[in-house]
Amino acid sequence: MVRGFRSFHPIILLLYYLFAMAALMLYQHPMFLALATVAILLMNFMLDGGLELRKWRAMILIMAVLTLVLTPFFNQRGNHLLFYLFEKQVYLEAIWQGVMISLTLVCILTLFLTFNLVITPDKFVFLFSKIMPQWALLTMLSLRFVPLLRKRLLEIGDVQSIKGFSLKTGSVKGRAQSGMLFLQTLLTWSLEESIQTADSMTARGYGLGKRSKYQPYYMKKRDWLAFAFLLVSGSLVLFGWWLGDGVLTLLPVLEPVWLSGREWLYWILFFMMIGFPIWTEGKEMVKWKFLRRIG
Amino acid sequence: MARQKPILIGISVLILVLLVGFPLLNTEHYLALSLLIMASSFFPFMISFAKKKVLSRELVVIAILAAIAAVSRVPFASIPSVQPTTFVIIISAIVLGPQSGFVVGTLAAIVSNLFLGQGPWTPWQMYAWGMIGLTAGLLGKTWIMQTRLGRCLFGFIVGIAFGWIMNLWVVISMIQELNWPAIITYYSTSLYFDLAHGISNVFFLWIFGSSWIKIIQRFKVKYGLFGTEG
């Protein structure tokens, strides 16, 4: 049985991701974004031990460093002139902006890594079927064909390699040409086969009446609790943004980066909301450790 | 009436966009405006297909074509930045018409991302490929799509445009104010990939365009599918 964060109703999970994305886009403040980065990285480790993270590490790092370096280069507005680089002024404000943009980027990309772990294709199609059933059906059909077509492609490749067409060796043009030839074979083969699938659908009554749905997810009590938590913390976080507590003012006067007063309150609230998966996932971990010690 | 309804909806959406868009244009919120235009040009087609009654055969054929477009990356894994997904979408759209082209394009993006991992780029990919399918379908009867040269030209332009649309998500999430030097630098870093996409489209369309069109056309006639759309 799936426990922890992943076991919530897909709509709750989607809601969390919507709120988290909005919060990351709106809260442009290094202190807030640094906290979010830590929280989301922790989330990644809790969900799959950082496996996905390791796969994407290089791409995310390159993008982050690139923006970090390039932003001060293009942003030429500010009051605190630090130094000149290639006859361009580099401002403190621009450096902070670079930090914020690259942290936002890291947060969004790593958040999407957890999204792929949490919103598995079945949940995705379930969510889709709520809004557009026809699209969901189509997606499901197409999803099912992908592994089948892959298998067929391998088969075609095996046969063609005997005839001397290869994808591994030869010039780029030659490889592209034989790749396309494989696809063409796949096209003719699969189109003919598809008619059979369709006729079998018709035989089972597709299009006769309203389609019924298999509903594997129900809102339980804990889903409603999570819903309330997200709604309350989410609106408080939005309110904090509206007050301007989560945004670092760059111009006309650079605000001190270290937080003060009420901003700490929203800092904690922001952490509570972004870290929602950490609380739910962590609870399970603590329980597991605790129960094992008793046993 | 059935033909007029989409047109009426289109006009009302257009008026709405203009009403909301004008103040945005005035206050130089170009990014917000472009997002608005994208959303309003995308969702009507999503919804109109969701409401349409489709034959099971047509449904499965669309699903197969989108799946082929999605897996078509596999045989080309050894050649970097060459993949015929766009080619498959263009060809399907030429034969099956604008709406089916749009659906194949959008669906190919959804399906390939479900396998490779969703990201902030998913909606942009859906939009870009959906619109490529739509325009290819709309131009399907004109000389652009009926001659080999026209198709290649279209494929090249669309290959570059695809990259430009895909760059937008980074631009929107990173660049707060419109800053031309930054945007141009960013776009020039992707130019190599965009060019590769455009050129490989031309290559595929030049060599395989006619034969693929013939295959799908023959199939369409044989089973009498997508009759009304041409």
Short mmCIF file of N, CA, C and O in Angstrom, two decimals, chain B residues 63-104:
data_model
loop_
_atom_site.label_atom_id
_atom_site.label_comp_id
_atom_site.label_asym_id
_atom_site.label_seq_id
_atom_site.Cartn_x
_atom_site.Cartn_y
_atom_site.Cartn_z
N ALA B 63 -4.82 8.05 -32.11
CA ALA B 63 -3.97 7.60 -31.00
C ALA B 63 -2.69 6.94 -31.53
O ALA B 63 -1.59 7.18 -31.01
N ILE B 64 -2.85 6.13 -32.58
CA ILE B 64 -1.68 5.45 -33.16
C ILE B 64 -0.70 6.46 -33.75
O ILE B 64 0.52 6.37 -33.52
N LEU B 65 -1.23 7.44 -34.47
CA LEU B 65 -0.33 8.42 -35.09
C LEU B 65 0.42 9.20 -34.04
O LEU B 65 1.63 9.46 -34.18
N ALA B 66 -0.29 9.58 -32.97
CA ALA B 66 0.39 10.32 -31.90
C ALA B 66 1.44 9.44 -31.24
O ALA B 66 2.54 9.91 -30.91
N ALA B 67 1.12 8.15 -31.06
CA ALA B 67 2.08 7.24 -30.44
C ALA B 67 3.30 7.08 -31.34
O ALA B 67 4.44 7.04 -30.86
N ILE B 68 3.07 7.00 -32.66
CA ILE B 68 4.20 6.89 -33.59
C ILE B 68 5.07 8.15 -33.51
O ILE B 68 6.29 8.07 -33.45
N ALA B 69 4.38 9.30 -33.46
CA ALA B 69 5.14 10.55 -33.34
C ALA B 69 5.98 10.54 -32.07
O ALA B 69 7.13 11.00 -32.06
N ALA B 70 5.42 9.98 -30.99
CA ALA B 70 6.15 9.98 -29.72
C ALA B 70 7.31 8.99 -29.73
O ALA B 70 8.40 9.31 -29.25
N VAL B 71 7.09 7.78 -30.27
CA VAL B 71 8.19 6.80 -30.25
C VAL B 71 9.18 7.04 -31.38
O VAL B 71 10.24 6.42 -31.39
N SER B 72 8.83 7.92 -32.31
CA SER B 72 9.73 8.11 -33.45
C SER B 72 11.08 8.65 -33.01
O SER B 72 12.03 8.64 -33.78
N ARG B 73 11.18 9.09 -31.75
CA ARG B 73 12.49 9.52 -31.26
C ARG B 73 13.42 8.33 -31.07
O ARG B 73 14.62 8.48 -31.13
N VAL B 74 12.84 7.15 -30.82
CA VAL B 74 13.66 6.00 -30.41
C VAL B 74 14.72 5.62 -31.44
O VAL B 74 15.90 5.53 -31.09
N PRO B 75 14.36 5.42 -32.72
CA PRO B 75 15.41 4.99 -33.66
C PRO B 75 16.46 6.07 -33.89
O PRO B 75 17.52 5.78 -34.44
N PHE B 76 16.18 7.30 -33.46
CA PHE B 76 17.11 8.39 -33.74
C PHE B 76 17.91 8.79 -32.51
O PHE B 76 18.55 9.83 -32.49
N ALA B 77 17.84 7.93 -31.49
CA ALA B 77 18.51 8.28 -30.23
C ALA B 77 20.00 8.48 -30.43
O ALA B 77 20.63 9.24 -29.71
N SER B 78 20.57 7.80 -31.46
CA SER B 78 22.02 7.89 -31.64
C SER B 78 22.42 9.15 -32.40
O SER B 78 23.60 9.47 -32.49
N ILE B 79 21.46 9.87 -32.97
CA ILE B 79 21.79 11.10 -33.68
C ILE B 79 21.24 12.27 -32.87
O ILE B 79 20.03 12.45 -32.78
N PRO B 80 22.09 13.06 -32.25
CA PRO B 80 21.60 14.11 -31.36
C PRO B 80 20.77 15.17 -32.10
O PRO B 80 21.06 15.50 -33.24
N SER B 81 19.73 15.63 -31.43
CA SER B 81 18.82 16.70 -31.86
C SER B 81 18.20 16.45 -33.24
O SER B 81 17.80 17.37 -33.91
N VAL B 82 18.11 15.20 -33.63
CA VAL B 82 17.33 14.86 -34.83
C VAL B 82 16.21 13.93 -34.39
O VAL B 82 16.47 12.88 -33.81
N GLN B 83 14.97 14.35 -34.58
CA GLN B 83 13.84 13.48 -34.27
C GLN B 83 12.68 13.86 -35.18
O GLN B 83 12.43 15.03 -35.41
N PRO B 84 12.01 12.85 -35.73
CA PRO B 84 10.99 13.15 -36.73
C PRO B 84 9.59 13.38 -36.18
O PRO B 84 8.64 13.29 -36.92
N THR B 85 9.47 13.68 -34.87
CA THR B 85 8.14 13.87 -34.30
C THR B 85 7.36 14.93 -35.08
O THR B 85 6.20 14.72 -35.45
N THR B 86 8.01 16.07 -35.34
CA THR B 86 7.33 17.14 -36.05
C THR B 86 6.91 16.68 -37.45
O THR B 86 5.81 17.01 -37.91
N PHE B 87 7.77 15.92 -38.07
CA PHE B 87 7.47 15.40 -39.42
C PHE B 87 6.19 14.56 -39.39
O PHE B 87 5.30 14.74 -40.21
N VAL B 88 6.11 13.64 -38.43
CA VAL B 88 4.92 12.78 -38.35
C VAL B 88 3.67 13.62 -38.15
O VAL B 88 2.63 13.38 -38.77
N ILE B 89 3.78 14.65 -37.31
CA ILE B 89 2.62 15.50 -37.04
C ILE B 89 2.20 16.25 -38.31
O ILE B 89 1.01 16.31 -38.65
N ILE B 90 3.18 16.81 -39.03
CA ILE B 90 2.86 17.57 -40.24
C ILE B 90 2.16 16.67 -41.26
O ILE B 90 1.12 17.03 -41.82
N ILE B 91 2.73 15.48 -41.48
CA ILE B 91 2.16 14.58 -42.48
C ILE B 91 0.73 14.16 -42.09
O ILE B 91 -0.19 14.20 -42.92
N SER B 92 0.54 13.82 -40.81
CA SER B 92 -0.80 13.43 -40.38
C SER B 92 -1.78 14.57 -40.61
O SER B 92 -2.91 14.35 -41.05
N ALA B 93 -1.34 15.79 -40.31
CA ALA B 93 -2.23 16.94 -40.45
C ALA B 93 -2.60 17.18 -41.91
O ALA B 93 -3.74 17.51 -42.22
N ILE B 94 -1.63 17.03 -42.80
CA ILE B 94 -1.91 17.27 -44.22
C ILE B 94 -3.01 16.34 -44.70
O ILE B 94 -3.94 16.75 -45.40
N VAL B 95 -2.94 15.09 -44.30
CA VAL B 95 -3.91 14.12 -44.81
C VAL B 95 -5.23 14.19 -44.04
O VAL B 95 -6.31 14.13 -44.62
N LEU B 96 -5.16 14.31 -42.72
CA LEU B 96 -6.38 14.17 -41.93
C LEU B 96 -7.08 15.49 -41.61
O LEU B 96 -8.16 15.48 -41.03
N GLY B 97 -6.48 16.62 -41.93
CA GLY B 97 -7.15 17.89 -41.70
C GLY B 97 -6.70 18.59 -40.43
O GLY B 97 -6.00 18.01 -39.62
N PRO B 98 -7.12 19.87 -40.30
CA PRO B 98 -6.59 20.69 -39.21
C PRO B 98 -6.92 20.17 -37.81
O PRO B 98 -6.05 20.14 -36.95
N GLN B 99 -8.17 19.75 -37.58
CA GLN B 99 -8.49 19.36 -36.21
C GLN B 99 -7.73 18.11 -35.79
O GLN B 99 -7.14 18.08 -34.70
N SER B 100 -7.72 17.12 -36.66
CA SER B 100 -6.99 15.90 -36.31
C SER B 100 -5.50 16.19 -36.18
O SER B 100 -4.83 15.61 -35.32
N GLY B 101 -4.99 17.08 -37.01
CA GLY B 101 -3.59 17.45 -36.92
C GLY B 101 -3.28 18.07 -35.57
O GLY B 101 -2.29 17.74 -34.92
N PHE B 102 -4.17 18.94 -35.15
CA PHE B 102 -4.01 19.58 -33.83
C PHE B 102 -4.01 18.54 -32.72
O PHE B 102 -3.15 18.56 -31.83
N VAL B 103 -4.95 17.60 -32.81
CA VAL B 103 -5.05 16.58 -31.76
C VAL B 103 -3.82 15.69 -31.75
O VAL B 103 -3.26 15.40 -30.68
N VAL B 104 -3.36 15.29 -32.93
CA VAL B 104 -2.16 14.43 -32.98
C VAL B 104 -0.97 15.15 -32.36
O VAL B 104 -0.23 14.58 -31.55
#
